[in-house]
Coordinates of C-alpha atoms in Angstrom, one line a residue:
M26 CA 87.9 -103.6 -152.2
Q27 CA 86.7 -106.5 -154.7
I28 CA 83.9 -105.5 -157.4
D29 CA 81.4 -107.6 -155.9
Q30 CA 81.4 -105.9 -152.7
L31 CA 81.2 -102.4 -154.7
Y32 CA 78.1 -104.3 -156.4
N33 CA 76.8 -104.4 -153.5
I34 CA 76.9 -100.8 -152.2
Y35 CA 76.4 -99.5 -156.1
K36 CA 72.8 -101.5 -155.7
A37 CA 71.6 -99.4 -152.3
F38 CA 72.7 -96.3 -153.7
P39 CA 72.2 -97.4 -157.5
K40 CA 73.6 -93.7 -158.7
V41 CA 76.9 -93.3 -160.3
T42 CA 78.5 -89.8 -161.2
T43 CA 82.0 -88.5 -162.2
D44 CA 81.0 -84.6 -161.7
T45 CA 80.5 -82.5 -158.5
R46 CA 79.2 -79.8 -160.6
N47 CA 75.7 -82.6 -160.7
I48 CA 75.9 -84.6 -157.9
A49 CA 73.0 -86.0 -156.9
A50 CA 71.9 -87.0 -153.3
D51 CA 73.3 -90.9 -152.3
S52 CA 75.2 -91.2 -155.2
I53 CA 78.9 -92.7 -155.6
F54 CA 80.9 -90.3 -156.8
F55 CA 83.8 -92.0 -158.8
A56 CA 87.5 -89.9 -158.4
L57 CA 88.4 -90.0 -162.7
K58 CA 91.8 -88.5 -163.5
G59 CA 92.4 -86.2 -166.8
A60 CA 95.3 -84.5 -169.1
N61 CA 93.8 -81.3 -166.6
F62 CA 92.4 -82.4 -163.2
N63 CA 92.2 -85.0 -160.4
G64 CA 89.3 -86.1 -159.7
N65 CA 90.2 -87.6 -156.2
A66 CA 91.1 -84.0 -154.9
F67 CA 87.4 -83.0 -155.3
A68 CA 86.1 -86.8 -153.2
E69 CA 85.3 -84.2 -150.3
Q70 CA 83.1 -81.5 -151.9
A71 CA 81.4 -84.3 -153.6
L72 CA 80.4 -85.7 -150.1
A73 CA 79.8 -82.7 -148.7
A74 CA 76.8 -82.7 -152.0
G75 CA 75.8 -85.3 -151.0
A76 CA 77.3 -88.0 -152.6
R77 CA 77.0 -91.1 -150.0
Y78 CA 80.1 -92.7 -151.1
V79 CA 82.9 -91.3 -152.8
V80 CA 85.6 -94.2 -154.9
I81 CA 89.1 -92.6 -154.8
D82 CA 92.8 -94.1 -155.6
E83 CA 95.2 -91.9 -153.5
P84 CA 95.2 -92.8 -150.3
L85 CA 96.4 -88.9 -149.5
Y86 CA 92.8 -88.0 -150.1
D87 CA 91.4 -90.6 -147.9
K88 CA 89.2 -89.5 -144.9
G89 CA 86.8 -91.7 -143.7
D90 CA 85.2 -95.2 -144.0
D91 CA 82.7 -93.1 -146.5
Y92 CA 86.1 -92.8 -149.2
I93 CA 86.7 -96.4 -151.3
I94 CA 90.4 -97.2 -152.5
V95 CA 90.7 -99.4 -155.6
K96 CA 93.5 -99.6 -157.7
D97 CA 92.5 -97.2 -160.4
V98 CA 88.6 -95.6 -160.6
L99 CA 88.5 -95.4 -164.5
S100 CA 89.2 -99.8 -164.2
T101 CA 86.9 -100.3 -161.4
L102 CA 84.4 -97.5 -162.9
Q103 CA 84.5 -100.2 -166.7
D104 CA 84.8 -103.0 -164.1
L105 CA 81.9 -101.7 -162.5
A106 CA 80.0 -101.3 -165.4
K107 CA 80.9 -104.7 -166.6
Y108 CA 79.1 -106.8 -163.0
H109 CA 75.9 -105.0 -163.4
R110 CA 75.8 -105.6 -167.2
S111 CA 76.1 -109.2 -166.4
Q112 CA 73.4 -109.4 -164.4
L113 CA 70.8 -108.3 -166.4
N114 CA 69.0 -110.2 -168.9
I115 CA 67.9 -108.4 -171.6
P116 CA 68.9 -107.4 -175.2
V117 CA 71.3 -105.1 -175.4
I118 CA 71.7 -103.1 -179.1
G119 CA 75.6 -101.3 -179.6
I120 CA 75.2 -99.3 -182.2
T121 CA 78.7 -97.3 -184.2
G122 CA 79.1 -95.8 -186.8
T123 CA 81.2 -93.1 -188.8
N124 CA 78.0 -91.1 -189.1
G125 CA 74.1 -91.4 -188.2
K126 CA 74.6 -93.2 -184.5
T127 CA 73.3 -90.8 -182.6
T128 CA 69.9 -90.6 -185.0
T129 CA 69.8 -93.6 -185.3
K130 CA 69.5 -94.5 -182.1
E131 CA 67.6 -91.6 -181.2
L132 CA 64.8 -93.5 -183.7
L133 CA 65.3 -96.8 -182.5
Y134 CA 64.5 -96.0 -179.3
A135 CA 61.5 -93.7 -180.6
V136 CA 60.6 -96.5 -182.6
L137 CA 61.1 -99.3 -179.3
S138 CA 59.6 -96.9 -176.5
Q139 CA 56.2 -98.0 -178.5
K140 CA 56.4 -101.3 -176.9
Y141 CA 59.2 -101.7 -174.5
N142 CA 60.1 -99.3 -171.5
T143 CA 63.8 -98.3 -173.2
F144 CA 66.5 -97.4 -172.2
S145 CA 69.5 -95.6 -174.5
T146 CA 72.0 -93.7 -173.9
Q147 CA 72.3 -89.8 -173.2
G148 CA 73.6 -87.0 -174.7
N149 CA 77.3 -88.1 -176.3
L150 CA 77.7 -90.6 -173.4
N151 CA 79.7 -92.5 -175.6
N152 CA 83.2 -93.5 -174.9
H153 CA 85.4 -95.2 -172.6
I154 CA 83.5 -93.2 -169.5
G155 CA 79.5 -92.1 -170.9
V156 CA 79.5 -96.0 -172.1
P157 CA 79.9 -97.5 -168.7
L158 CA 78.0 -94.5 -166.6
S159 CA 74.8 -95.4 -169.6
L160 CA 74.7 -99.2 -168.3
L161 CA 75.5 -98.4 -164.6
S162 CA 71.8 -96.1 -165.5
I163 CA 70.1 -99.5 -166.5
D164 CA 67.8 -100.5 -163.7
S165 CA 65.1 -103.3 -163.4
R166 CA 62.5 -101.3 -164.7
H167 CA 63.9 -101.7 -168.7
E168 CA 63.2 -104.4 -171.0
V169 CA 65.4 -103.1 -173.8
A170 CA 68.7 -101.0 -173.8
I171 CA 70.4 -99.0 -176.9
I172 CA 73.8 -98.0 -176.2
E173 CA 76.0 -95.9 -178.7
M174 CA 79.2 -96.6 -178.9
G175 CA 82.3 -94.3 -180.3
A176 CA 85.6 -94.2 -180.9
N177 CA 88.7 -92.3 -182.5
H178 CA 91.2 -94.7 -182.2
V179 CA 91.7 -98.8 -182.9
G180 CA 90.9 -100.8 -179.9
E181 CA 88.3 -98.7 -178.3
I182 CA 85.2 -100.6 -179.9
A183 CA 86.5 -103.6 -178.3
L184 CA 86.7 -102.1 -175.0
L185 CA 83.4 -101.0 -175.1
S186 CA 81.9 -104.6 -176.8
D187 CA 83.3 -106.5 -173.8
I188 CA 82.0 -104.0 -171.4
A189 CA 78.1 -103.4 -172.7
R190 CA 78.6 -106.6 -174.1
P191 CA 75.5 -105.9 -177.0
T192 CA 73.4 -108.9 -177.8
H193 CA 72.5 -106.8 -180.5
G194 CA 74.6 -104.6 -183.2
I195 CA 74.4 -102.0 -185.9
I196 CA 77.6 -100.3 -187.8
T197 CA 75.9 -97.3 -189.4
N198 CA 78.3 -96.8 -192.1
V199 CA 81.8 -96.2 -192.4
G200 CA 83.5 -93.1 -193.7
K201 CA 86.6 -90.7 -193.5
A202 CA 86.4 -89.6 -189.6
H203 CA 88.9 -89.5 -186.9
L204 CA 92.0 -90.2 -189.2
E205 CA 93.6 -88.6 -187.3
G206 CA 93.7 -90.9 -184.8
F207 CA 92.5 -94.3 -187.0
G208 CA 95.3 -93.5 -189.2
S209 CA 93.4 -94.1 -192.4
F210 CA 90.1 -95.6 -194.4
E211 CA 91.8 -98.8 -193.0
G212 CA 92.1 -98.3 -189.7
V213 CA 88.2 -96.9 -189.4
K214 CA 87.3 -99.7 -191.2
K215 CA 89.4 -102.0 -188.0
A216 CA 87.9 -99.8 -185.7
K217 CA 84.5 -100.4 -186.2
G218 CA 84.4 -103.9 -187.3
E219 CA 85.0 -104.5 -183.5
L220 CA 81.4 -104.5 -183.3
Y221 CA 81.5 -106.9 -185.6
D222 CA 84.0 -109.7 -184.1
F223 CA 81.9 -109.1 -180.4
L224 CA 79.6 -110.3 -182.3
Q225 CA 80.8 -112.6 -184.1
E226 CA 82.3 -114.5 -181.0
S227 CA 79.7 -114.0 -178.9
G228 CA 76.8 -115.7 -181.5
G229 CA 74.9 -111.9 -182.0
I230 CA 71.8 -110.8 -184.0
L231 CA 73.5 -108.2 -186.5
F232 CA 71.5 -105.6 -188.2
L233 CA 73.0 -104.5 -191.9
Q234 CA 72.3 -102.3 -194.3
S235 CA 73.5 -104.5 -196.7
D236 CA 73.3 -101.7 -200.3
N237 CA 76.9 -100.6 -197.8
T238 CA 79.3 -101.9 -200.2
E239 CA 81.9 -101.2 -197.4
L240 CA 79.8 -102.9 -194.8
L241 CA 79.1 -105.9 -196.7
E242 CA 82.3 -106.8 -197.3
M243 CA 83.5 -106.8 -193.8
V244 CA 80.4 -108.7 -193.0
N245 CA 81.9 -111.5 -196.3
T246 CA 85.0 -112.1 -193.6
R247 CA 83.3 -113.3 -190.7
T248 CA 79.8 -115.7 -190.2
F249 CA 77.1 -114.6 -187.7
N250 CA 74.2 -116.3 -186.4
K251 CA 71.9 -114.3 -187.5
I252 CA 72.1 -110.9 -190.4
V253 CA 68.6 -108.6 -190.2
R254 CA 69.4 -106.9 -193.1
Y255 CA 67.6 -103.8 -194.9
G256 CA 68.2 -100.9 -197.0
F257 CA 66.9 -100.4 -201.1
S258 CA 67.0 -103.4 -203.6
G259 CA 65.5 -106.6 -203.4
Q260 CA 67.4 -108.7 -201.1
N261 CA 66.7 -106.9 -198.2
D262 CA 64.4 -108.2 -195.2
V263 CA 63.5 -104.6 -194.6
I264 CA 63.3 -103.0 -197.9
G265 CA 62.8 -99.0 -198.5
K266 CA 62.3 -96.0 -201.0
L267 CA 62.4 -92.8 -200.8
L268 CA 60.1 -91.0 -201.5
H269 CA 59.9 -87.2 -200.9
A270 CA 63.0 -85.2 -199.3
N271 CA 62.1 -81.8 -200.0
P272 CA 62.9 -81.0 -197.1
Y273 CA 60.8 -83.4 -194.8
L274 CA 61.9 -87.1 -195.3
S275 CA 59.2 -89.1 -196.5
I276 CA 59.7 -93.0 -197.1
S277 CA 57.5 -96.0 -198.1
W278 CA 58.6 -99.9 -196.9
K279 CA 58.1 -103.3 -196.9
M280 CA 58.6 -106.4 -195.8
K281 CA 60.4 -109.1 -197.9
D282 CA 58.0 -111.3 -199.7
T283 CA 55.0 -109.4 -198.3
T284 CA 53.1 -107.1 -200.3
P285 CA 51.5 -104.2 -197.5
I286 CA 53.8 -101.7 -197.9
Y287 CA 53.7 -98.6 -195.6
E288 CA 54.4 -95.0 -195.9
V289 CA 56.4 -92.7 -193.3
S290 CA 56.7 -89.3 -193.3
T291 CA 59.4 -87.4 -190.8
S292 CA 60.8 -84.3 -189.3
L293 CA 64.1 -85.5 -190.7
T294 CA 65.5 -83.7 -193.5
G295 CA 68.4 -85.5 -195.3
S296 CA 67.9 -88.3 -198.0
Y297 CA 71.2 -89.8 -196.3
N298 CA 68.7 -90.6 -193.2
S299 CA 66.1 -92.7 -195.2
E300 CA 69.1 -95.7 -194.0
N301 CA 68.7 -95.0 -190.5
I302 CA 65.1 -94.6 -190.4
L303 CA 65.1 -98.1 -192.4
A304 CA 67.3 -99.1 -189.3
A305 CA 64.7 -98.7 -187.2
I306 CA 62.4 -100.2 -189.0
A307 CA 64.2 -103.2 -189.6
V308 CA 65.3 -103.0 -185.8
G309 CA 61.5 -102.7 -184.1
L310 CA 59.9 -105.4 -186.8
H311 CA 62.7 -108.0 -185.0
F312 CA 61.2 -107.3 -181.2
D313 CA 57.6 -107.3 -182.8
V314 CA 56.7 -103.9 -182.6
S315 CA 53.8 -103.5 -185.3
P316 CA 53.9 -101.5 -188.2
I317 CA 51.4 -99.6 -187.7
S318 CA 53.8 -98.7 -184.1
I319 CA 56.8 -98.6 -186.2
N320 CA 55.7 -95.6 -188.2
M321 CA 53.9 -93.7 -184.7
G322 CA 57.6 -93.6 -183.3
V323 CA 58.9 -92.6 -186.4
E324 CA 56.8 -89.9 -187.5
G325 CA 57.3 -88.8 -183.5
Y326 CA 61.0 -88.2 -183.8
V327 CA 62.0 -85.1 -183.6
P328 CA 65.8 -84.3 -184.6
K329 CA 67.6 -81.7 -182.2
N330 CA 71.4 -81.2 -180.9
N331 CA 71.9 -79.4 -184.3
R332 CA 71.8 -82.9 -186.5
S333 CA 70.3 -82.5 -189.6
Q334 CA 67.7 -79.7 -187.4
I335 CA 65.4 -77.8 -190.1
T336 CA 65.7 -74.4 -188.0
K337 CA 62.8 -71.0 -189.2
T338 CA 64.4 -68.1 -187.9
T339 CA 62.8 -64.9 -188.5
K340 CA 64.8 -64.3 -191.6
N341 CA 65.7 -67.8 -193.7
T342 CA 64.4 -71.8 -192.9
V343 CA 68.3 -73.3 -191.7
I344 CA 69.7 -77.1 -192.0
A345 CA 71.7 -76.7 -188.2
D346 CA 73.9 -79.5 -189.0
F347 CA 77.2 -79.0 -187.2
Y348 CA 76.9 -80.5 -184.5
N349 CA 80.2 -83.1 -185.8
A350 CA 81.3 -83.1 -189.1
N351 CA 83.6 -85.4 -191.3
A352 CA 84.4 -85.7 -195.3
S353 CA 81.2 -88.6 -195.9
S354 CA 78.9 -86.8 -194.0
M355 CA 79.8 -83.0 -195.5
S356 CA 79.6 -84.8 -199.1
A357 CA 76.2 -86.3 -198.1
A358 CA 75.0 -82.6 -196.8
L359 CA 75.8 -81.3 -199.9
D360 CA 74.5 -84.0 -202.0
N361 CA 70.9 -83.2 -200.1
M362 CA 71.0 -79.6 -201.1
K363 CA 71.1 -80.8 -204.6
V364 CA 67.5 -81.8 -204.3
L365 CA 66.0 -79.2 -202.3
E366 CA 63.9 -76.9 -204.0
A367 CA 64.3 -72.8 -203.3
D368 CA 64.3 -69.3 -204.5
R369 CA 67.7 -68.6 -203.0
K370 CA 69.9 -71.6 -201.5
V371 CA 73.5 -70.4 -199.3
V372 CA 75.8 -73.3 -198.1
I373 CA 78.1 -72.4 -195.4
L374 CA 80.9 -75.4 -194.8
G375 CA 84.0 -75.0 -191.7
D376 CA 86.3 -77.3 -191.4
M377 CA 85.9 -80.6 -190.4
F378 CA 88.5 -81.8 -187.6
E379 CA 91.0 -84.8 -187.1
M380 CA 91.9 -85.9 -190.3
G381 CA 95.5 -85.9 -190.4
D382 CA 97.9 -86.4 -193.1
D383 CA 94.4 -86.3 -195.3
T384 CA 93.2 -82.5 -194.0
Y385 CA 93.8 -80.9 -196.9
A386 CA 93.1 -83.0 -199.5
E387 CA 90.0 -83.8 -197.8
H388 CA 89.1 -80.1 -197.7
Q389 CA 89.8 -79.8 -201.4
K390 CA 87.8 -82.2 -202.0
I391 CA 84.4 -80.4 -200.5
I392 CA 85.3 -77.2 -202.0
T393 CA 85.4 -78.8 -205.7
Q394 CA 81.8 -80.4 -204.9
A395 CA 80.7 -77.4 -203.5
K396 CA 81.5 -75.5 -205.6
S397 CA 79.4 -77.9 -208.5
L398 CA 76.5 -77.0 -206.7
R399 CA 74.0 -73.9 -207.9
V400 CA 73.9 -71.9 -204.9
D401 CA 73.6 -68.3 -203.9
R402 CA 76.6 -68.2 -201.9
L403 CA 79.0 -70.7 -201.0
I404 CA 80.8 -69.5 -197.9
F405 CA 83.8 -71.3 -196.2
V406 CA 85.1 -70.8 -192.5
G407 CA 88.3 -72.5 -190.9
E408 CA 92.1 -72.3 -191.3
A409 CA 92.1 -75.6 -194.1
F410 CA 89.7 -74.0 -195.7
Y411 CA 91.1 -71.0 -196.0
A412 CA 94.8 -72.2 -196.8
Q413 CA 92.9 -73.6 -199.9
K414 CA 90.9 -70.9 -201.0
E415 CA 90.1 -69.8 -204.6
P416 CA 88.2 -66.8 -206.6
E417 CA 84.9 -68.7 -206.4
G418 CA 82.8 -68.4 -203.6
E419 CA 83.5 -66.3 -200.2
Y420 CA 86.7 -67.7 -197.8
Y421 CA 87.1 -66.3 -193.6
Q422 CA 89.7 -68.0 -191.3
T423 CA 87.8 -68.0 -188.7
T424 CA 83.9 -68.0 -187.4
E425 CA 84.3 -64.6 -186.0
E426 CA 85.4 -63.1 -188.8
A427 CA 82.2 -64.7 -190.9
K428 CA 80.2 -63.1 -189.4
A429 CA 79.5 -59.9 -191.0
A430 CA 79.2 -61.7 -194.0
V431 CA 76.5 -63.9 -192.4
S432 CA 74.1 -61.1 -191.0
T433 CA 73.1 -59.8 -194.2
I434 CA 71.9 -63.0 -195.4
A435 CA 68.0 -63.4 -196.3
E436 CA 65.1 -65.1 -197.4
S437 CA 67.6 -68.1 -198.1
F438 CA 67.2 -71.8 -197.1
I439 CA 70.9 -72.6 -195.5
L440 CA 73.0 -75.3 -194.8
L441 CA 75.0 -74.7 -191.9
K442 CA 77.5 -77.6 -191.5
A443 CA 81.0 -77.8 -189.8
S444 CA 82.7 -79.6 -187.1
R445 CA 81.8 -78.7 -183.8
G446 CA 85.0 -76.7 -182.6
M447 CA 84.1 -74.3 -185.4
A448 CA 81.2 -73.5 -183.1
F449 CA 78.5 -72.3 -185.8
E450 CA 75.8 -71.6 -182.8
K451 CA 77.4 -67.9 -183.4
L452 CA 76.3 -68.0 -187.3
L453 CA 73.1 -69.9 -186.6
E454 CA 72.2 -66.5 -184.0
L455 CA 72.6 -64.2 -186.7
L456 CA 70.4 -65.8 -189.0

């Protein structure tokens, strides 16, 4: 079947799914394959659950007119999303970066939604499957779309950019993450820079944190149609200043060469989030959202999913920040603990995953930085931290082993930071 024929079916039944556990009535099921599953084998089950059509790539499973056979289901899903994108005449903002891309996406949504019917990536649908599914969720009601793009290998952002074809783009920052896949920090910059490459070739508009030297170097090797600069120094188009970060962020901001100064208070913690707020302000201004509406959007945003999220338990106040972790985000979280005022501070850190050959060196740097803080307890959890056990601090090989020690903490301000695989929600339950 040709992609335009499939697109006509999609227009009639514009709900797409890849999981038989959440089949919507009259949807199209794409039978994807994985290392441990073959979606083709679930096609009949998808139809029984309410799907109108199933897309398969193994003729063995074909059982009638509601089966659509293609050469490869994944590439067909991507091609359909790309075709759908070509029919949309709306701005599409692509976001990638080592840290802060999800928070930035959500802040952008909060701001742009003040004026426009806005679509944004839901959850973590930011990879070679998630981005096509996100695009296929955009309909004629939407006036602007925000597409988050994640990657752990060189070439992935180029693929996602080719599918989503962003008209505008942001790289929040570049840091040491997924080094196992990228190979090195230079590999990270090359991979994230693929969004810049696309915007350069397509004539797109770039939003740049121009106080970030790494991003500035990456931009200076390319030519863009337009750059909107945001940051904390005077050369930016949107200039911010951190007013308060103890524990919630407040910033002031203004437009270059204008006199009004605006202040906004947030439900975010971590001074590192101030640049994510400025990104949302810069995007809002570019799309003619009023300063008052921009501040309303930022102030109304409440973080969730354990990303820089302050949680008050019966015993403690916890910065729950364990959706993910890498060397740069871990360091920023520790820096933030310096400015927080509390009678008792506790830092609980878990292993950072996918660091490759740099695993032990990067964990050692974090141990050194953490030891320089003035905190009441310092707890390290995970194999990589435990392998470099030092006299100062408490070390546990697993999250389970750390439970007993953590359960005794009370009346403290706690940083809980780790990669998702450490399952630190088990510790949060005890705090």
